[in-house]
């Protein structure tokens, strides 16, 4: 039987069709392979590198904050922007200006990106937000990503450092469930530590999960509500 | 969810590499640290390819494993996602060398000879 199309012909040979078959059938047309070798994120990477160049030119150190929704990114930034001078924020959500309004109450600049239905920030969105930023007098910029522990991990925004937040209310094994985002973290912040006892947070189990999935990351434990641990966070930002 | 936009990029690159002709197949390399779900990528391809030069094309996906180089003992090793310890010396995590790829490796186009 013909291996290519199963037409019942008794011959079985490599198909070099320079000869007469004595029958008609539709072989797949010959194809050739073209090398491409192009990342699906190439455009984002190019724009992220442009953002990085812009940040360097303006003397800005940039932190990309990533976590699930509700782990305390905005509350931490409200406090941080009050305590750390010369800092501003870009904040991403699917809808509303709510977070930017909250952050502006600190007196700092805060620019809202509403992504519509998009589950992450990308370098292009950040580049447009930068058009609205008055960078003179600033030396730190926080980018609060869309609350999501999956998709934002894939998108370089041009940041210097990635900070992943894990709140004590989320479950100690969350890093094991969402390992990719933790692998790229420079710092993991355990947040809402004031609630640890109330929710029965198993600190050792959480720290072990973070160390396993984020082997390069420093770990700090903070409470934006009580202020516990914030000095170490501010020292890390300045480092 | 972001697989749709990433597949849009891969398809654009494939169509443009085919230079106006039809695309018979795409070979895509996906690493488990890319943050992409292979099934979602396939679904995105089925949804997006019709109406493009890659309509009816085959999608070949080549999956890689996370690979690291240990700066302490020099070992090159692969690990499952979520556990990156060097099997030789126990160092908690090396330099990432592979497993984060999401790239269009090649396409197949008709060979008109």
Short mmCIF file of C-alpha atoms in Angstrom, two decimals:
data_model
loop_
_atom_site.label_atom_id
_atom_site.label_comp_id
_atom_site.label_asym_id
_atom_site.label_seq_id
_atom_site.Cartn_x
_atom_site.Cartn_y
_atom_site.Cartn_z
CA UNK A 1 0.00 0.00 0.00
CA UNK A 2 1.20 3.49 -0.75
CA UNK A 3 2.41 4.94 2.55
CA UNK A 4 1.48 8.48 1.64
CA UNK A 5 -2.18 8.12 0.77
CA UNK A 6 -3.10 4.47 1.32
CA UNK A 7 -4.36 4.13 -2.26
CA UNK A 8 -3.79 0.38 -2.45
CA UNK A 9 -0.99 0.48 -4.96
CA UNK A 10 1.34 -2.46 -4.26
CA UNK A 11 4.48 -0.39 -4.57
CA UNK A 12 6.15 1.11 -1.55
CA UNK A 13 8.98 3.50 -2.21
CA UNK A 14 10.37 6.89 -1.31
CA UNK A 15 8.31 9.28 -3.41
CA UNK A 16 10.52 10.72 -6.06
CA UNK A 17 7.92 11.43 -8.64
CA UNK A 18 9.96 11.51 -11.79
CA UNK A 19 8.24 8.37 -13.04
CA UNK A 20 4.84 7.28 -14.22
CA UNK A 21 2.59 5.82 -11.53
CA UNK A 22 -0.10 4.45 -13.76
CA UNK A 23 -2.64 5.89 -11.35
CA UNK A 24 -3.78 9.29 -10.23
CA UNK A 25 -3.96 10.33 -6.63
CA UNK A 26 -3.37 13.45 -4.61
CA UNK A 27 -0.07 13.40 -2.81
CA UNK A 28 0.58 16.31 -0.48
CA UNK A 29 2.54 18.88 -2.43
CA UNK A 30 6.24 19.02 -1.62
CA UNK A 31 7.15 21.61 0.98
CA UNK A 32 10.28 23.37 2.06
CA UNK A 33 11.15 24.66 5.52
CA UNK A 34 12.03 28.29 6.14
CA UNK A 35 13.85 29.18 9.36
CA UNK A 36 12.25 32.08 11.21
CA UNK A 37 13.43 31.97 14.85
CA UNK A 38 11.44 34.87 16.17
CA UNK A 39 10.05 35.25 19.66
CA UNK A 40 6.34 35.96 20.02
CA UNK A 41 7.39 38.63 22.51
CA UNK A 42 9.95 40.30 20.24
CA UNK A 43 7.96 43.50 19.78
CA UNK A 44 7.24 43.74 23.51
CA UNK A 45 10.93 43.17 24.21
CA UNK A 46 11.93 45.95 21.82
CA UNK A 47 9.50 48.37 23.47
CA UNK A 48 10.61 47.25 26.94
CA UNK A 49 14.21 48.00 25.98
CA UNK A 50 13.11 51.44 24.77
CA UNK A 51 11.34 52.03 28.08
CA UNK A 52 14.48 50.91 29.91
CA UNK A 53 16.54 53.42 27.94
CA UNK A 54 14.04 56.17 28.79
CA UNK A 55 14.14 55.26 32.49
CA UNK A 56 17.95 55.37 32.49
CA UNK A 57 18.00 58.72 30.72
CA UNK A 58 15.65 60.14 33.35
CA UNK A 59 17.57 58.57 36.24
CA UNK A 60 14.60 56.45 37.33
CA UNK A 61 14.81 53.14 39.13
CA UNK A 62 11.73 51.13 38.21
CA UNK A 63 9.92 48.40 40.14
CA UNK A 64 7.29 46.11 38.60
CA UNK A 65 4.87 44.94 41.32
CA UNK A 66 3.07 41.69 40.61
CA UNK A 67 0.56 39.65 42.61
CA UNK A 68 -2.93 38.23 42.63
CA UNK A 69 -5.81 40.68 42.98
CA UNK A 70 -6.29 41.76 46.59
CA UNK A 71 -2.87 40.96 47.97
CA UNK A 72 -2.21 44.55 48.98
CA UNK A 73 -0.25 46.18 46.16
CA UNK A 74 -2.18 49.45 46.27
CA UNK A 75 -2.22 49.67 50.07
CA UNK A 76 1.53 49.08 50.18
CA UNK A 77 2.07 51.77 47.53
CA UNK A 78 -0.20 54.29 49.30
CA UNK A 79 2.05 54.02 52.32
CA UNK A 80 5.29 53.81 50.34
CA UNK A 81 4.51 56.92 48.28
CA UNK A 82 3.87 58.85 51.50
CA UNK A 83 7.12 57.69 53.10
CA UNK A 84 9.53 57.61 50.14
CA UNK A 85 10.25 60.93 48.43
CA UNK A 86 10.66 61.47 44.67
CA UNK A 87 8.55 58.45 43.72
CA UNK A 88 5.57 58.01 41.38
CA UNK A 89 3.35 55.17 40.25
CA UNK A 90 1.72 53.75 37.16
CA UNK A 91 -1.13 51.42 37.99
CA UNK A 92 -2.91 48.90 35.79
CA UNK A 93 -6.44 47.57 36.13
CA UNK A 94 -9.05 46.33 33.71
CA UNK A 95 -11.41 49.16 34.63
CA UNK A 96 -11.70 52.28 36.85
CA UNK A 97 -9.35 55.04 38.00
CA UNK A 98 -9.88 53.98 41.61
CA UNK A 99 -6.33 52.93 42.37
CA UNK A 100 -4.73 56.01 40.81
CA UNK A 101 -7.12 58.20 42.82
CA UNK A 102 -6.12 56.39 46.02
CA UNK A 103 -2.42 56.72 45.24
CA UNK A 104 -2.67 60.43 44.32
CA UNK A 105 -3.96 61.11 47.83
CA UNK A 106 -0.35 60.51 48.96
CA UNK A 107 0.62 63.64 47.00
CA UNK A 108 2.59 61.64 44.43
CA UNK A 109 1.89 61.37 40.71
CA UNK A 110 -0.12 58.29 39.79
CA UNK A 111 -1.14 57.36 36.27
CA UNK A 112 -3.89 54.83 35.66
CA UNK A 113 -3.78 52.38 32.76
CA UNK A 114 -7.12 50.72 32.10
CA UNK A 115 -6.52 47.67 29.97
CA UNK A 116 -10.14 46.87 29.07
CA UNK A 117 -10.08 43.09 28.98
CA UNK A 118 -6.33 42.58 28.88
CA UNK A 119 -4.98 40.52 31.76
CA UNK A 120 -1.53 42.13 32.04
CA UNK A 121 0.41 45.30 31.31
CA UNK A 122 2.75 45.27 28.34
CA UNK A 123 5.62 47.54 27.39
CA UNK A 124 3.51 49.41 24.83
CA UNK A 125 0.87 50.41 27.40
CA UNK A 126 3.59 51.56 29.78
CA UNK A 127 5.26 53.61 27.03
CA UNK A 128 2.01 55.53 26.51
CA UNK A 129 1.57 56.06 30.26
CA UNK A 130 5.08 57.54 30.35
CA UNK A 131 3.91 60.29 27.97
CA UNK A 132 1.82 61.57 30.89
CA UNK A 133 4.56 61.30 33.53
CA UNK A 134 6.40 64.40 34.70
CA UNK A 135 9.72 62.67 35.37
CA UNK A 136 11.76 65.63 36.57
CA UNK A 137 12.47 65.39 40.28
CA UNK A 138 11.68 61.66 40.39
CA UNK A 139 14.10 58.85 41.09
CA UNK A 140 11.74 55.90 41.61
CA UNK A 141 8.79 54.62 39.62
CA UNK A 142 6.49 51.83 40.73
CA UNK A 143 4.46 49.98 38.13
CA UNK A 144 1.56 48.19 39.79
CA UNK A 145 0.64 45.45 37.35
CA UNK A 146 -2.84 44.03 36.78
CA UNK A 147 -3.67 41.64 39.63
CA UNK A 148 -2.90 38.27 38.05
CA UNK A 149 -0.28 35.67 38.92
CA UNK A 150 -0.02 34.22 35.41
CA UNK A 151 0.11 36.47 32.34
CA UNK A 152 2.10 39.48 33.65
CA UNK A 153 5.08 37.18 34.18
CA UNK A 154 5.66 37.01 30.42
CA UNK A 155 5.93 40.76 29.79
CA UNK A 156 9.08 42.75 30.44
CA UNK A 157 8.06 46.39 30.96
CA UNK A 158 11.61 47.75 31.10
CA UNK A 159 11.78 47.53 34.90
CA UNK A 160 14.94 47.19 36.96
CA UNK A 161 13.42 44.92 39.59
CA UNK A 162 10.45 42.59 39.90
CA UNK A 163 8.62 42.45 43.20
CA UNK A 164 6.06 39.69 43.78
CA UNK A 165 3.62 40.06 46.68
CA UNK A 166 2.09 37.16 48.57
CA UNK A 167 -0.39 38.05 51.31
CA UNK A 168 -0.78 35.86 54.38
CA UNK A 169 -4.46 35.40 53.54
CA UNK A 170 -3.76 33.67 50.22
CA UNK A 171 -2.43 30.29 51.28
CA UNK A 172 1.13 29.25 51.93
CA UNK A 173 1.41 27.04 48.84
CA UNK A 174 0.51 29.72 46.30
CA UNK A 175 4.12 29.95 45.03
CA UNK A 176 3.98 26.22 44.28
CA UNK A 177 0.73 26.68 42.36
CA UNK A 178 1.94 29.69 40.33
CA UNK A 179 5.68 29.04 40.10
CA UNK A 180 6.59 30.94 36.93
CA UNK A 181 5.93 34.41 38.30
CA UNK A 182 7.96 33.65 41.43
CA UNK A 183 10.98 32.38 39.48
CA UNK A 184 11.57 35.84 38.01
CA UNK A 185 11.14 37.73 41.30
CA UNK A 186 13.99 39.80 42.71
CA UNK A 187 12.04 40.34 45.91
CA UNK A 188 9.07 38.52 47.41
CA UNK A 189 7.08 40.60 49.88
CA UNK A 190 4.89 38.71 52.32
CA UNK A 191 2.13 41.23 52.99
CA UNK A 192 -0.67 41.73 55.55
CA UNK A 193 1.50 40.19 58.27
CA UNK A 194 -0.73 41.82 60.88
CA UNK A 195 -3.37 39.24 59.88
CA UNK A 196 -1.06 36.22 60.14
CA UNK A 197 -2.29 34.98 63.50
CA UNK A 198 -5.95 35.57 62.67
CA UNK A 199 -5.76 33.41 59.54
CA UNK A 200 -3.48 30.74 61.01
CA UNK A 201 -0.67 31.57 58.56
CA UNK A 202 2.04 28.89 58.54
CA UNK A 203 5.08 31.12 58.10
CA UNK A 204 7.70 28.38 57.74
CA UNK A 205 5.67 26.58 55.09
CA UNK A 206 5.20 29.79 53.10
CA UNK A 207 8.88 30.74 53.31
CA UNK A 208 9.90 27.24 52.18
CA UNK A 209 7.54 27.50 49.18
CA UNK A 210 8.97 30.90 48.26
CA UNK A 211 12.57 29.72 48.58
CA UNK A 212 11.82 26.71 46.39
CA UNK A 213 10.16 28.66 43.59
CA UNK A 214 12.09 31.94 43.85
CA UNK A 215 15.64 30.83 44.62
CA UNK A 216 17.19 34.18 43.71
CA UNK A 217 14.71 36.41 45.54
CA UNK A 218 15.16 38.20 48.80
CA UNK A 219 12.16 37.79 51.12
CA UNK A 220 10.71 40.51 53.34
CA UNK A 221 7.66 40.38 55.59
CA UNK A 222 5.62 43.56 55.92
CA UNK A 223 2.38 45.08 57.08
CA UNK A 224 1.38 48.30 55.34
CA UNK A 225 -1.27 48.74 58.05
CA UNK A 226 1.01 48.61 61.13
CA UNK A 227 4.20 49.62 59.36
CA UNK A 228 6.01 46.45 60.45
CA UNK A 229 8.89 45.57 58.13
CA UNK A 230 8.55 48.71 56.00
CA UNK A 231 11.99 50.03 56.95
CA UNK A 232 13.55 46.93 55.38
CA UNK A 233 11.39 47.44 52.26
CA UNK A 234 12.50 51.06 51.97
CA UNK A 235 16.14 50.06 52.48
CA UNK A 236 15.78 47.46 49.72
CA UNK A 237 14.30 50.10 47.39
CA UNK A 238 17.26 52.39 48.08
CA UNK A 239 19.82 49.58 47.61
CA UNK B 1 -5.79 34.40 28.27
CA UNK B 2 -2.83 36.20 26.70
CA UNK B 3 -2.29 33.26 24.35
CA UNK B 4 -4.57 34.94 21.78
CA UNK B 5 -2.36 37.99 21.48
CA UNK B 6 0.81 35.89 21.44
CA UNK B 7 -0.60 33.62 18.73
CA UNK B 8 -1.51 36.74 16.74
CA UNK B 9 2.19 37.67 16.81
CA UNK B 10 3.30 34.16 15.80
CA UNK B 11 0.82 34.06 12.92
CA UNK B 12 1.83 37.52 11.70
CA UNK B 13 5.47 36.42 11.68
CA UNK B 14 4.62 33.19 9.85
CA UNK B 15 2.54 34.97 7.20
CA UNK B 16 5.20 37.58 6.70
CA UNK B 17 7.98 34.94 6.41
CA UNK B 18 5.90 33.18 3.72
CA UNK B 19 6.11 36.40 1.71
CA UNK B 20 2.57 36.41 0.38
CA UNK B 21 2.33 32.66 -0.22
CA UNK B 22 0.46 30.03 1.76
CA UNK B 23 1.83 28.58 5.02
CA UNK B 24 1.55 24.77 5.30
CA UNK B 25 2.90 24.40 8.83
CA UNK B 26 4.30 26.36 11.78
CA UNK B 27 6.85 24.95 14.21
CA UNK B 28 6.65 26.72 17.56
CA UNK B 29 8.88 26.14 20.57
CA UNK B 30 7.20 26.61 23.96
CA UNK B 31 8.95 26.46 27.30
CA UNK B 32 7.05 25.72 30.50
CA UNK B 33 8.41 28.93 32.05
CA UNK B 34 6.99 31.06 29.23
CA UNK B 35 3.72 31.39 31.11
CA UNK B 36 1.84 29.98 28.15
CA UNK B 37 -0.56 27.04 28.17
CA UNK B 38 -0.05 24.85 25.10
CA UNK B 39 -3.73 23.90 24.82
CA UNK B 40 -4.71 27.57 24.92
CA UNK B 41 -2.14 28.31 22.23
CA UNK B 42 -3.62 25.57 20.02
CA UNK B 43 -7.12 26.93 20.62
CA UNK B 44 -5.93 30.42 19.69
CA UNK B 45 -4.40 29.05 16.49
CA UNK B 46 -7.65 27.35 15.47
CA UNK B 47 -9.52 30.58 16.13
CA UNK B 48 -7.11 32.94 14.40
CA UNK B 49 -5.68 31.04 11.41
CA UNK B 50 -8.85 30.99 9.23
CA UNK B 51 -8.80 33.85 6.76
CA UNK B 52 -5.01 34.17 6.88
CA UNK B 53 -2.35 32.62 4.65
CA UNK B 54 -1.97 29.99 7.39
CA UNK B 55 -5.55 28.76 7.09
CA UNK B 56 -5.52 24.96 7.27
CA UNK B 57 -1.85 24.89 8.30
CA UNK B 58 -0.48 22.36 10.77
CA UNK B 59 0.75 23.64 14.14
CA UNK B 60 3.72 21.66 15.47
CA UNK B 61 4.57 22.51 19.06
CA UNK B 62 7.93 21.56 20.48
CA UNK B 63 7.94 21.66 24.29
CA UNK B 64 11.17 22.23 26.19
CA UNK B 65 12.10 21.69 29.85
CA UNK B 66 13.52 24.28 32.24
CA UNK B 67 17.30 24.12 32.03
CA UNK B 68 19.86 25.75 34.28
CA UNK B 69 23.59 26.20 34.68
CA UNK B 70 24.83 25.89 38.25
CA UNK B 71 27.31 28.69 39.02
CA UNK B 72 28.60 26.79 42.06
CA UNK B 73 29.54 23.41 40.56
CA UNK B 74 29.25 24.08 36.83
CA UNK B 75 26.58 21.44 36.18
CA UNK B 76 24.00 21.94 33.40
CA UNK B 77 20.70 20.39 34.41
CA UNK B 78 16.97 20.21 33.73
CA UNK B 79 14.29 20.38 36.39
CA UNK B 80 10.53 20.26 36.64
CA UNK B 81 8.79 23.65 36.96
CA UNK B 82 8.72 24.88 40.55
CA UNK B 83 11.81 23.09 41.85
CA UNK B 84 15.16 24.33 40.58
CA UNK B 85 17.75 22.82 42.93
CA UNK B 86 21.00 21.65 41.33
CA UNK B 87 20.96 17.83 41.48
CA UNK B 88 24.75 17.72 41.74
CA UNK B 89 25.52 20.10 44.60
CA UNK B 90 22.13 21.11 46.04
CA UNK B 91 22.55 24.80 45.16
CA UNK B 92 19.04 26.32 45.33
CA UNK B 93 18.85 27.59 41.77
CA UNK B 94 21.17 28.27 38.87
CA UNK B 95 21.20 30.59 35.89
CA UNK B 96 18.20 30.03 33.67
CA UNK B 97 19.34 28.77 30.26
CA UNK B 98 16.13 27.47 28.71
CA UNK B 99 12.48 26.75 29.26
CA UNK B 100 11.15 30.29 28.88
CA UNK B 101 10.97 30.25 25.08
CA UNK B 102 7.95 31.14 23.02
CA UNK B 103 9.18 31.38 19.49
CA UNK B 104 8.36 30.60 15.90
CA UNK B 105 11.18 28.30 14.87
CA UNK B 106 10.26 27.69 11.24
CA UNK B 107 7.45 27.43 8.74
CA UNK B 108 6.76 25.07 5.87
CA UNK B 109 5.73 26.52 2.53
CA UNK B 110 4.96 24.85 -0.82
CA UNK B 111 8.07 23.96 -2.74
CA UNK B 112 7.51 25.05 -6.31
CA UNK B 113 10.29 23.40 -8.32
#
